[in-house]
GROMACS .gro file of C-alpha atoms in nm:
model
  438
    1LYS     CA    1  -3.085  -1.650  -0.807
    2LYS     CA    2  -3.333  -1.708  -1.114
    3ILE     CA    3  -3.071  -1.851  -1.347
    4GLY     CA    4  -2.941  -2.102  -1.091
    5PHE     CA    5  -2.651  -1.910  -0.893
    6LYS     CA    6  -2.622  -2.000  -0.530
    7ILE     CA    7  -2.696  -1.730  -0.295
    8ASN     CA    8  -2.608  -1.696   0.045
    9PRO     CA    9  -2.931  -1.727   0.248
   10LEU     CA   10  -2.836  -1.451   0.494
   11THR     CA   11  -2.812  -1.190   0.209
   12LYS     CA   12  -3.082  -0.923   0.288
   13THR     CA   13  -3.203  -0.601   0.130
   14PHE     CA   14  -3.277  -0.322   0.353
   15SER     CA   15  -3.461   0.011   0.333
   16SER     CA   16  -3.325   0.193   0.633
   17VAL     CA   17  -3.034   0.251   0.866
   18ASN     CA   18  -3.213   0.099   1.153
   19GLU     CA   19  -3.295  -0.209   0.953
   20ILE     CA   20  -2.925  -0.245   0.856
   21ILE     CA   21  -2.814  -0.217   1.228
   22LYS     CA   22  -3.076  -0.472   1.344
   23GLY     CA   23  -2.941  -0.711   1.074
   24TYR     CA   24  -2.596  -0.632   1.173
   25ILE     CA   25  -2.684  -0.742   1.531
   26TYR     CA   26  -2.844  -1.058   1.410
   27ILE     CA   27  -2.567  -1.193   1.212
   28GLU     CA   28  -2.317  -1.093   1.486
   29GLU     CA   29  -2.527  -1.309   1.727
   30ILE     CA   30  -2.536  -1.617   1.497
   31ARG     CA   31  -2.202  -1.599   1.360
   32SER     CA   32  -2.046  -1.861   1.598
   33SER     CA   33  -2.311  -2.114   1.482
   34LEU     CA   34  -2.202  -2.082   1.104
   35ASP     CA   35  -1.989  -2.340   0.923
   36TYR     CA   36  -1.747  -2.077   0.824
   37ASP     CA   37  -1.556  -1.793   0.979
   38ILE     CA   38  -1.673  -1.430   0.918
   39ASP     CA   39  -1.528  -1.102   1.068
   40GLY     CA   40  -1.812  -0.866   0.947
   41ILE     CA   41  -2.076  -0.788   0.687
   42VAL     CA   42  -2.068  -0.589   0.380
   43TYR     CA   43  -2.319  -0.317   0.284
   44LYS     CA   44  -2.368  -0.269  -0.084
   45VAL     CA   45  -2.590  -0.014  -0.309
   46ASN     CA   46  -2.839  -0.225  -0.449
   47ASP     CA   47  -2.857  -0.044  -0.778
   48LEU     CA   48  -2.609  -0.128  -1.058
   49THR     CA   49  -2.665   0.239  -1.216
   50LEU     CA   50  -2.586   0.405  -0.875
   51GLN     CA   51  -2.282   0.171  -0.842
   52LYS     CA   52  -2.151   0.272  -1.186
   53ARG     CA   53  -2.190   0.636  -1.104
   54LEU     CA   54  -2.016   0.594  -0.755
   55GLY     CA   55  -1.732   0.427  -0.917
   56SER     CA   56  -1.419   0.292  -0.748
   57LEU     CA   57  -1.112   0.394  -0.557
   58SER     CA   58  -0.766   0.229  -0.655
   59SER     CA   59  -0.838  -0.032  -0.387
   60SER     CA   60  -1.204  -0.035  -0.314
   61PRO     CA   61  -1.560   0.034  -0.472
   62ARG     CA   62  -1.738   0.351  -0.338
   63TRP     CA   63  -2.066   0.154  -0.349
   64ALA     CA   64  -1.964  -0.098  -0.062
   65ILE     CA   65  -1.845  -0.074   0.276
   66ALA     CA   66  -1.750  -0.318   0.534
   67HIS     CA   67  -1.882  -0.340   0.892
   68LYS     CA   68  -1.649  -0.552   1.112
   69PHE     CA   69  -1.781  -0.727   1.429
   70SER     CA   70  -1.625  -0.639   1.770
   71SER     CA   71  -1.302  -0.859   1.833
   72GLU     CA   72  -1.303  -1.153   2.067
   73LYS     CA   73  -1.061  -1.109   2.372
   74ALA     CA   74  -0.854  -1.339   2.575
   75THR     CA   75  -0.619  -1.303   2.889
   76THR     CA   76  -0.250  -1.421   2.884
   77VAL     CA   77   0.105  -1.325   2.977
   78ILE     CA   78   0.371  -1.142   2.791
   79ARG     CA   79   0.701  -1.347   2.815
   80ASN     CA   80   0.929  -1.147   2.594
   81ILE     CA   81   0.928  -0.855   2.333
   82GLU     CA   82   1.094  -0.892   2.006
   83ILE     CA   83   1.172  -0.640   1.745
   84GLN     CA   84   1.088  -0.694   1.383
   85VAL     CA   85   1.221  -0.478   1.103
   86GLY     CA   86   1.003  -0.405   0.793
   87ARG     CA   87   1.060  -0.326   0.425
   88THR     CA   88   1.067   0.032   0.492
   89GLY     CA   89   1.290  -0.004   0.813
   90ALA     CA   90   1.021   0.039   1.065
   91LEU     CA   91   1.090  -0.099   1.397
   92THR     CA   92   0.788  -0.285   1.511
   93PRO     CA   93   0.784  -0.448   1.882
   94VAL     CA   94   0.611  -0.791   1.888
   95ALA     CA   95   0.499  -0.948   2.220
   96LYS     CA   96   0.567  -1.319   2.259
   97LEU     CA   97   0.269  -1.466   2.486
   98ASP     CA   98   0.171  -1.782   2.644
   99PRO     CA   99  -0.035  -1.938   2.393
  100VAL     CA  100  -0.400  -1.849   2.422
  101ASN     CA  101  -0.714  -1.949   2.206
  102VAL     CA  102  -0.872  -1.625   2.055
  103GLY     CA  103  -1.173  -1.677   1.812
  104GLY     CA  104  -1.075  -2.029   1.745
  105VAL     CA  105  -0.698  -1.943   1.663
  106LEU     CA  106  -0.406  -2.014   1.906
  107VAL     CA  107  -0.235  -1.678   1.936
  108SER     CA  108   0.145  -1.667   2.056
  109ASN     CA  109   0.229  -1.332   1.916
  110ALA     CA  110   0.070  -0.983   1.918
  111THR     CA  111   0.185  -0.652   1.760
  112LEU     CA  112   0.242  -0.374   2.005
  113HIS     CA  113   0.278  -0.117   1.712
  114ASN     CA  114   0.564   0.136   1.854
  115GLU     CA  115   0.757   0.268   2.138
  116ASP     CA  116   0.498   0.514   2.238
  117GLU     CA  117   0.226   0.271   2.247
  118ILE     CA  118   0.420   0.048   2.490
  119ILE     CA  119   0.467   0.368   2.695
  120ARG     CA  120   0.111   0.469   2.675
  121LYS     CA  121  -0.018   0.137   2.777
  122ASP     CA  122   0.258   0.085   3.029
  123ILE     CA  123   0.339  -0.252   2.887
  124ARG     CA  124   0.601  -0.458   3.063
  125LEU     CA  125   0.760  -0.807   3.040
  126ASN     CA  126   0.567  -1.074   3.243
  127ASP     CA  127   0.248  -0.866   3.245
  128THR     CA  128  -0.097  -1.030   3.239
  129VAL     CA  129  -0.265  -0.855   2.948
  130ILE     CA  130  -0.598  -0.877   2.755
  131ILE     CA  131  -0.559  -0.933   2.380
  132GLN     CA  132  -0.772  -0.947   2.087
  133ARG     CA  133  -0.760  -1.012   1.708
  134ALA     CA  134  -0.818  -0.681   1.553
  135GLY     CA  135  -1.048  -0.728   1.282
  136ASP     CA  136  -1.044  -1.090   1.388
  137VAL     CA  137  -0.700  -1.091   1.192
  138ILE     CA  138  -0.396  -0.927   1.366
  139PRO     CA  139  -0.359  -1.003   1.745
  140GLN     CA  140  -0.289  -0.696   1.963
  141VAL     CA  141  -0.267  -0.592   2.333
  142VAL     CA  142  -0.570  -0.417   2.433
  143GLU     CA  143  -0.462  -0.345   2.810
  144VAL     CA  144  -0.259  -0.453   3.091
  145ILE     CA  145  -0.428  -0.608   3.398
  146LYS     CA  146  -0.223  -0.416   3.654
  147SER     CA  147  -0.400  -0.575   3.942
  148LYS     CA  148  -0.211  -0.886   3.837
  149ARG     CA  149   0.138  -0.720   3.802
  150ASP     CA  150   0.387  -0.870   4.040
  151LYS     CA  151   0.779  -0.837   4.110
  152SER     CA  152   0.865  -1.032   3.798
  153SER     CA  153   0.741  -0.720   3.591
  154LYS     CA  154   1.008  -0.551   3.386
  155LYS     CA  155   1.006  -0.235   3.192
  156PHE     CA  156   1.109  -0.285   2.814
  157VAL     CA  157   1.370  -0.059   2.688
  158PHE     CA  158   1.306   0.022   2.339
  159PRO     CA  159   1.626  -0.008   2.113
  160ASP     CA  160   1.818   0.294   1.972
  161LYS     CA  161   1.947   0.079   1.712
  162CYS     CA  162   1.825  -0.155   1.427
  163LEU     CA  163   1.896  -0.515   1.451
  164CYS     CA  164   2.160  -0.466   1.189
  165GLY     CA  165   2.355  -0.197   1.412
  166ARG     CA  166   2.265   0.112   1.252
  167PRO     CA  167   2.096   0.390   1.434
  168ALA     CA  168   1.720   0.373   1.459
  169VAL     CA  169   1.579   0.720   1.423
  170LYS     CA  170   1.244   0.898   1.420
  171ASP     CA  171   1.169   1.102   1.114
  172TYR     CA  172   1.039   1.466   1.130
  173ASN     CA  173   0.693   1.481   0.997
  174GLU     CA  174   0.666   1.822   0.799
  175THR     CA  175   0.280   1.809   0.802
  176SER     CA  176   0.239   1.748   1.186
  177LYS     CA  177   0.558   1.931   1.273
  178LYS     CA  178   0.626   1.653   1.507
  179LEU     CA  179   0.848   1.346   1.520
  180ASP     CA  180   0.691   1.030   1.366
  181VAL     CA  181   0.587   0.768   1.641
  182VAL     CA  182   0.777   0.472   1.443
  183LYS     CA  183   1.168   0.428   1.494
  184ARG     CA  184   1.320   0.329   1.143
  185CYS     CA  185   1.654   0.198   1.048
  186SER     CA  186   1.868   0.464   0.913
  187ASP     CA  187   1.962   0.270   0.605
  188THR     CA  188   1.758   0.340   0.293
  189GLY     CA  189   1.779   0.018   0.105
  190PHE     CA  190   1.962  -0.313   0.091
  191ASN     CA  191   2.250  -0.255   0.326
  192CYS     CA  192   2.037  -0.358   0.617
  193GLU     CA  193   2.003  -0.741   0.586
  194PHE     CA  194   1.661  -0.721   0.783
  195MET     CA  195   1.517  -0.450   0.535
  196ALA     CA  196   1.678  -0.630   0.245
  197ARG     CA  197   1.487  -0.951   0.314
  198GLU     CA  198   1.159  -0.773   0.341
  199LYS     CA  199   1.219  -0.578   0.024
  200ILE     CA  200   1.281  -0.901  -0.167
  201LYS     CA  201   0.951  -1.049  -0.054
  202HIS     CA  202   0.796  -0.714  -0.182
  203PHE     CA  203   0.981  -0.761  -0.508
  204VAL     CA  204   0.834  -1.101  -0.582
  205SER     CA  205   0.489  -1.025  -0.453
  206LYS     CA  206   0.181  -1.008  -0.678
  207GLU     CA  207   0.167  -0.650  -0.725
  208ALA     CA  208   0.531  -0.638  -0.826
  209LEU     CA  209   0.717  -0.899  -1.025
  210ASN     CA  210   0.427  -1.168  -0.952
  211ILE     CA  211   0.654  -1.475  -0.952
  212GLU     CA  212   0.424  -1.745  -0.927
  213GLY     CA  213   0.495  -1.972  -0.660
  214PHE     CA  214   0.772  -1.781  -0.499
  215GLY     CA  215   0.627  -1.655  -0.166
  216LYS     CA  216   0.736  -1.528   0.144
  217LYS     CA  217   0.823  -1.876   0.293
  218ILE     CA  218   1.054  -1.935  -0.002
  219VAL     CA  219   1.217  -1.602   0.032
  220GLU     CA  220   1.275  -1.695   0.404
  221ASP     CA  221   1.420  -2.031   0.318
  222PHE     CA  222   1.646  -1.907   0.025
  223TRP     CA  223   1.759  -1.630   0.245
  224SER     CA  224   1.866  -1.868   0.545
  225LEU     CA  225   2.078  -2.077   0.279
  226ASN     CA  226   2.236  -1.767   0.153
  227PHE     CA  227   2.102  -1.830  -0.187
  228ILE     CA  228   1.955  -1.455  -0.235
  229ARG     CA  229   2.072  -1.137  -0.064
  230LEU     CA  230   1.949  -0.889  -0.342
  231PRO     CA  231   1.659  -0.881  -0.586
  232GLN     CA  232   1.894  -0.971  -0.903
  233ASP     CA  233   2.002  -1.303  -0.720
  234ILE     CA  234   1.685  -1.446  -0.805
  235PHE     CA  235   1.781  -1.456  -1.167
  236THR     CA  236   2.105  -1.655  -1.094
  237LEU     CA  237   1.971  -1.913  -0.851
  238ASP     CA  238   2.161  -2.252  -0.868
  239TYR     CA  239   1.852  -2.485  -0.950
  240LYS     CA  240   2.069  -2.803  -0.902
  241LYS     CA  241   2.120  -2.695  -0.533
  242ILE     CA  242   1.743  -2.628  -0.485
  243GLU     CA  243   1.649  -2.952  -0.651
  244LYS     CA  244   1.833  -3.127  -0.361
  245LEU     CA  245   1.639  -2.946  -0.079
  246GLU     CA  246   1.369  -3.123   0.109
  247GLY     CA  247   1.022  -3.045  -0.054
  248TRP     CA  248   1.185  -2.982  -0.407
  249GLY     CA  249   1.214  -3.182  -0.696
  250GLU     CA  250   1.245  -3.178  -1.070
  251LEU     CA  251   0.893  -3.059  -1.152
  252SER     CA  252   0.877  -2.799  -0.886
  253VAL     CA  253   1.201  -2.649  -0.962
  254SER     CA  254   1.116  -2.634  -1.352
  255ASN     CA  255   0.807  -2.476  -1.242
  256LEU     CA  256   1.001  -2.209  -1.024
  257LYS     CA  257   1.236  -2.156  -1.312
  258SER     CA  258   0.956  -2.091  -1.570
  259ALA     CA  259   0.781  -1.832  -1.338
  260ILE     CA  260   1.090  -1.631  -1.284
  261GLU     CA  261   1.170  -1.639  -1.657
  262LYS     CA  262   0.796  -1.528  -1.730
  263SER     CA  263   0.829  -1.266  -1.453
  264LYS     CA  264   1.116  -1.074  -1.659
  265ALA     CA  265   0.867  -0.906  -1.871
  266ILE     CA  266   0.742  -0.605  -1.671
  267SER     CA  267   0.606  -0.265  -1.711
  268LEU     CA  268   0.791   0.038  -1.606
  269ALA     CA  269   0.540   0.116  -1.342
  270LYS     CA  270   0.561  -0.230  -1.195
  271PHE     CA  271   0.942  -0.223  -1.183
  272ILE     CA  272   0.937   0.126  -1.001
  273TYR     CA  273   0.694  -0.028  -0.770
  274SER     CA  274   0.878  -0.348  -0.698
  275LEU     CA  275   1.205  -0.146  -0.573
  276GLY     CA  276   1.008  -0.097  -0.258
  277ILE     CA  277   1.105   0.259  -0.221
  278ARG     CA  278   0.931   0.434   0.073
  279HIS     CA  279   0.623   0.629  -0.012
  280ILE     CA  280   0.607   0.515  -0.351
  281GLY     CA  281   0.314   0.313  -0.379
  282GLN     CA  282   0.129   0.161  -0.697
  283GLU     CA  283  -0.045   0.496  -0.801
  284ASN     CA  284   0.292   0.707  -0.756
  285ALA     CA  285   0.481   0.432  -0.960
  286LYS     CA  286   0.229   0.475  -1.248
  287ASN     CA  287   0.281   0.850  -1.213
  288LEU     CA  288   0.643   0.831  -1.226
  289SER     CA  289   0.634   0.574  -1.531
  290ARG     CA  290   0.417   0.828  -1.708
  291TYR     CA  291   0.688   1.110  -1.651
  292PHE     CA  292   0.983   0.897  -1.738
  293ILE     CA  293   0.823   0.695  -2.003
  294SER     CA  294   1.137   0.460  -2.034
  295ILE     CA  295   1.385   0.264  -1.804
  296ARG     CA  296   1.656   0.465  -1.975
  297ASN     CA  297   1.516   0.778  -1.846
  298PHE     CA  298   1.454   0.653  -1.530
  299LEU     CA  299   1.801   0.554  -1.486
  300LYS     CA  300   1.919   0.897  -1.479
  301LEU     CA  301   1.816   0.894  -1.119
  302CYS     CA  302   2.110   0.661  -1.074
  303ASN     CA  303   2.360   0.914  -1.188
  304PRO     CA  304   2.474   1.146  -0.920
  305ASN     CA  305   2.536   1.427  -1.168
  306LEU     CA  306   2.194   1.411  -1.291
  307LEU     CA  307   1.989   1.316  -0.975
  308MET     CA  308   1.908   1.660  -0.856
  309ASN     CA  309   1.837   1.809  -1.176
  310GLU     CA  310   1.587   1.528  -1.247
  311ILE     CA  311   1.443   1.538  -0.886
  312ASN     CA  312   1.383   1.918  -0.908
  313SER     CA  313   1.133   1.859  -1.186
  314LEU     CA  314   0.940   1.588  -1.024
  315ASP     CA  315   0.734   1.805  -0.809
  316GLU     CA  316   0.541   1.889  -1.119
  317ILE     CA  317   0.390   1.547  -1.121
  318ASP     CA  318   0.049   1.513  -0.981
  319GLY     CA  319   0.055   1.297  -0.680
  320ILE     CA  320   0.432   1.346  -0.611
  321GLY     CA  321   0.504   1.593  -0.343
  322GLU     CA  322   0.796   1.676  -0.092
  323THR     CA  323   0.753   1.358   0.106
  324GLN     CA  324   0.792   1.123  -0.217
  325VAL     CA  325   1.071   1.355  -0.363
  326GLU     CA  326   1.273   1.329  -0.045
  327SER     CA  327   1.239   0.956  -0.037
  328LEU     CA  328   1.351   0.920  -0.399
  329VAL     CA  329   1.667   1.145  -0.316
  330HIS     CA  330   1.758   0.923   0.004
  331PHE     CA  331   1.712   0.582  -0.211
  332PHE     CA  332   1.910   0.697  -0.517
  333LYS     CA  333   2.176   0.855  -0.313
  334ASP     CA  334   2.269   0.497  -0.212
  335LYS     CA  335   2.543   0.313  -0.415
  336LYS     CA  336   2.400  -0.026  -0.344
  337ASN     CA  337   2.060   0.070  -0.431
  338ASN     CA  338   2.181   0.215  -0.747
  339LYS     CA  339   2.367  -0.122  -0.829
  340VAL     CA  340   2.038  -0.313  -0.776
  341VAL     CA  341   1.863  -0.094  -1.021
  342HIS     CA  342   2.118  -0.089  -1.296
  343GLU     CA  343   2.155  -0.482  -1.255
  344LEU     CA  344   1.778  -0.529  -1.286
  345SER     CA  345   1.735  -0.305  -1.583
  346LYS     CA  346   1.999  -0.529  -1.761
  347ILE     CA  347   1.815  -0.855  -1.669
  348LEU     CA  348   1.454  -0.758  -1.702
  349ASN     CA  349   1.273  -0.643  -2.005
  350ILE     CA  350   1.125  -0.332  -1.883
  351GLN     CA  351   0.855  -0.196  -2.109
  352ASP     CA  352   0.805   0.172  -2.193
  353PHE     CA  353   0.513   0.356  -2.055
  354ILE     CA  354   0.259   0.386  -2.334
  355GLU     CA  355  -0.059   0.632  -2.269
  356LYS     CA  356  -0.379   0.455  -2.390
  357LYS     CA  357  -0.478   0.679  -2.696
  358ILE     CA  358  -0.836   0.772  -2.674
  359ASP     CA  359  -0.976   0.985  -2.961
  360SER     CA  360  -1.166   1.266  -2.791
  361PHE     CA  361  -1.166   1.618  -2.732
  362PHE     CA  362  -0.999   1.614  -2.397
  363SER     CA  363  -0.761   1.336  -2.505
  364GLY     CA  364  -0.408   1.402  -2.336
  365LYS     CA  365  -0.542   1.719  -2.166
  366ASN     CA  366  -0.482   1.838  -1.813
  367ILE     CA  367  -0.801   1.924  -1.636
  368MET     CA  368  -0.896   2.033  -1.298
  369PHE     CA  369  -1.240   2.068  -1.126
  370THR     CA  370  -1.373   2.320  -0.879
  371GLY     CA  371  -1.706   2.390  -0.728
  372GLY     CA  372  -2.000   2.171  -0.692
  373PHE     CA  373  -2.182   2.035  -1.003
  374SER     CA  374  -2.547   2.009  -1.060
  375THR     CA  375  -2.558   1.702  -1.300
  376MET     CA  376  -2.293   1.492  -1.125
  377SER     CA  377  -2.071   1.461  -0.846
  378ARG     CA  378  -1.698   1.579  -0.852
  379SER     CA  379  -1.573   1.211  -0.843
  380GLU     CA  380  -1.820   1.132  -1.132
  381ALA     CA  381  -1.677   1.443  -1.330
  382LYS     CA  382  -1.324   1.304  -1.280
  383SER     CA  383  -1.411   0.962  -1.396
  384LEU     CA  384  -1.578   1.080  -1.698
  385ALA     CA  385  -1.263   1.305  -1.774
  386GLU     CA  386  -1.037   0.994  -1.732
  387THR     CA  387  -1.239   0.765  -1.963
  388LEU     CA  388  -1.211   1.040  -2.223
  389GLY     CA  389  -0.819   1.024  -2.203
  390ALA     CA  390  -0.778   1.350  -1.991
  391LYS     CA  391  -0.537   1.366  -1.690
  392ILE     CA  392  -0.657   1.510  -1.352
  393LEU     CA  393  -0.445   1.771  -1.175
  394SER     CA  394  -0.491   1.866  -0.800
  395SER     CA  395  -0.348   2.221  -0.842
  396VAL     CA  396  -0.361   2.508  -1.079
  397ASN     CA  397  -0.008   2.536  -1.275
  398LYS     CA  398   0.109   2.609  -1.602
  399LYS     CA  399   0.057   2.238  -1.731
  400LEU     CA  400  -0.313   2.290  -1.668
  401ASP     CA  401  -0.530   2.303  -1.985
  402TYR     CA  402  -0.885   2.347  -1.850
  403LEU     CA  403  -1.017   2.446  -1.522
  404VAL     CA  404  -1.369   2.325  -1.520
  405THR     CA  405  -1.608   2.531  -1.271
  406GLY     CA  406  -1.916   2.406  -1.120
  407LEU     CA  407  -2.225   2.613  -1.022
  408SER     CA  408  -2.178   2.589  -0.645
  409ASN     CA  409  -1.898   2.751  -0.486
  410PRO     CA  410  -1.595   2.741  -0.724
  411THR     CA  411  -1.286   2.838  -0.553
  412LYS     CA  412  -1.206   3.209  -0.627
  413ASN     CA  413  -0.820   3.163  -0.587
  414LYS     CA  414  -0.808   2.881  -0.833
  415ILE     CA  415  -1.015   3.080  -1.089
  416ASP     CA  416  -0.768   3.398  -1.043
  417LYS     CA  417  -0.461   3.189  -1.067
  418ALA     CA  418  -0.589   3.001  -1.376
  419LYS     CA  419  -0.655   3.371  -1.544
  420GLU     CA  420  -0.312   3.476  -1.441
  421LEU     CA  421  -0.156   3.188  -1.614
  422GLY     CA  422  -0.373   3.175  -1.917
  423VAL     CA  423  -0.542   2.864  -1.841
  424LYS     CA  424  -0.887   2.824  -2.020
  425ILE     CA  425  -1.179   2.822  -1.793
  426ILE     CA  426  -1.504   2.641  -1.894
  427GLU     CA  427  -1.826   2.598  -1.709
  428GLU     CA  428  -2.011   2.298  -1.611
  429LYS     CA  429  -2.245   2.328  -1.906
  430GLU     CA  430  -1.980   2.371  -2.164
  431TRP     CA  431  -1.796   2.086  -2.029
  432LEU     CA  432  -2.083   1.842  -2.051
  433LYS     CA  433  -2.139   1.959  -2.407
  434LEU     CA  434  -1.775   1.897  -2.496
  435SER     CA  435  -1.773   1.555  -2.316
  436ARG     CA  436  -2.107   1.436  -2.498
  437ASN     CA  437  -1.959   1.545  -2.837
  438SER     CA  438  -1.619   1.360  -2.783
   0.00000   0.00000   0.00000
């Protein structure tokens, strides 16, 4: 503010929870009078030193949290329910509504989430319902006004098949020991055209190949024109045909061509993530790239004779559990998936994983922490270890180099197992000394 930055006049500093709540209520009351739309406020720790200590998760800082406003509601009628198929095969029911204004936005669609939700809320065709924009973004049905239900109301029968014709199934969840609430297409990749289209949207996204200007709308358009059916089709597009399309010209086609060419240089981690394998997010893709190092090694998963041998060693990777392993097996047992991976490996310049070399005592070491620490939080200790080039493990195994024990309640089982495996055990004081000298 002192050096001339424009500061939002509604920004306040609070010293108690009661003050925070009062501030929240005040902003919610005046939000409709603002010149811009807001869906909530953000609380931040007002101390840069504490912010640094708290650190961040992969997707958000630990020192800030959002507090959303209650959603605005409206009443309308469900005229139809359609099924949408997502990238991982999830069948999501979407209510087609009589258009209604909710919070300044005209809403004609609302998510019904899944089959169980439709049954639980007893949602039927031609029902009058209350809808809201969840977080003021995604419209959803809150409840049915049953007093307005008439003879035109019809129960919706959730399909047992995907839109592609393949069986839709509920997976068994090993953790909950129950069937998942979501029905999914039984295909595992690009055989289902509805999944394939969504996978291509994921493939070109910012977090994956990041092809500038190649958004979801272009994927939809090119799909409808039969220009693309698989990710590799993007690299063999007929630019002369595209140039003749409405809204396209020589310059826009040239920009698209350049963006596609630029996207060919990609890290192994981003390539793995771009494939859209279920349960393999950005962090797991990084872990897999660290394990395989090169695309040549990763391609072993495409070989039926080598697949299970490679898969059996993956559970040693931190973050890769039974769920991820099972998902990888399903993906690479599919011939079309293997074809996609092979062809992309020839088209793209996939760079080997290179571990950042840090010259410290803990560089390249596997570390695990147990117990409470007197000088810092567990998360701070992990962050410090990572900045020193160490890798954090979540379980005691033969790959562990150091088990660091805090003064408060270190887990006895972990200590006993570490001793059994010959893992070096160091206390907090020694850990800090070694860290400072690194």
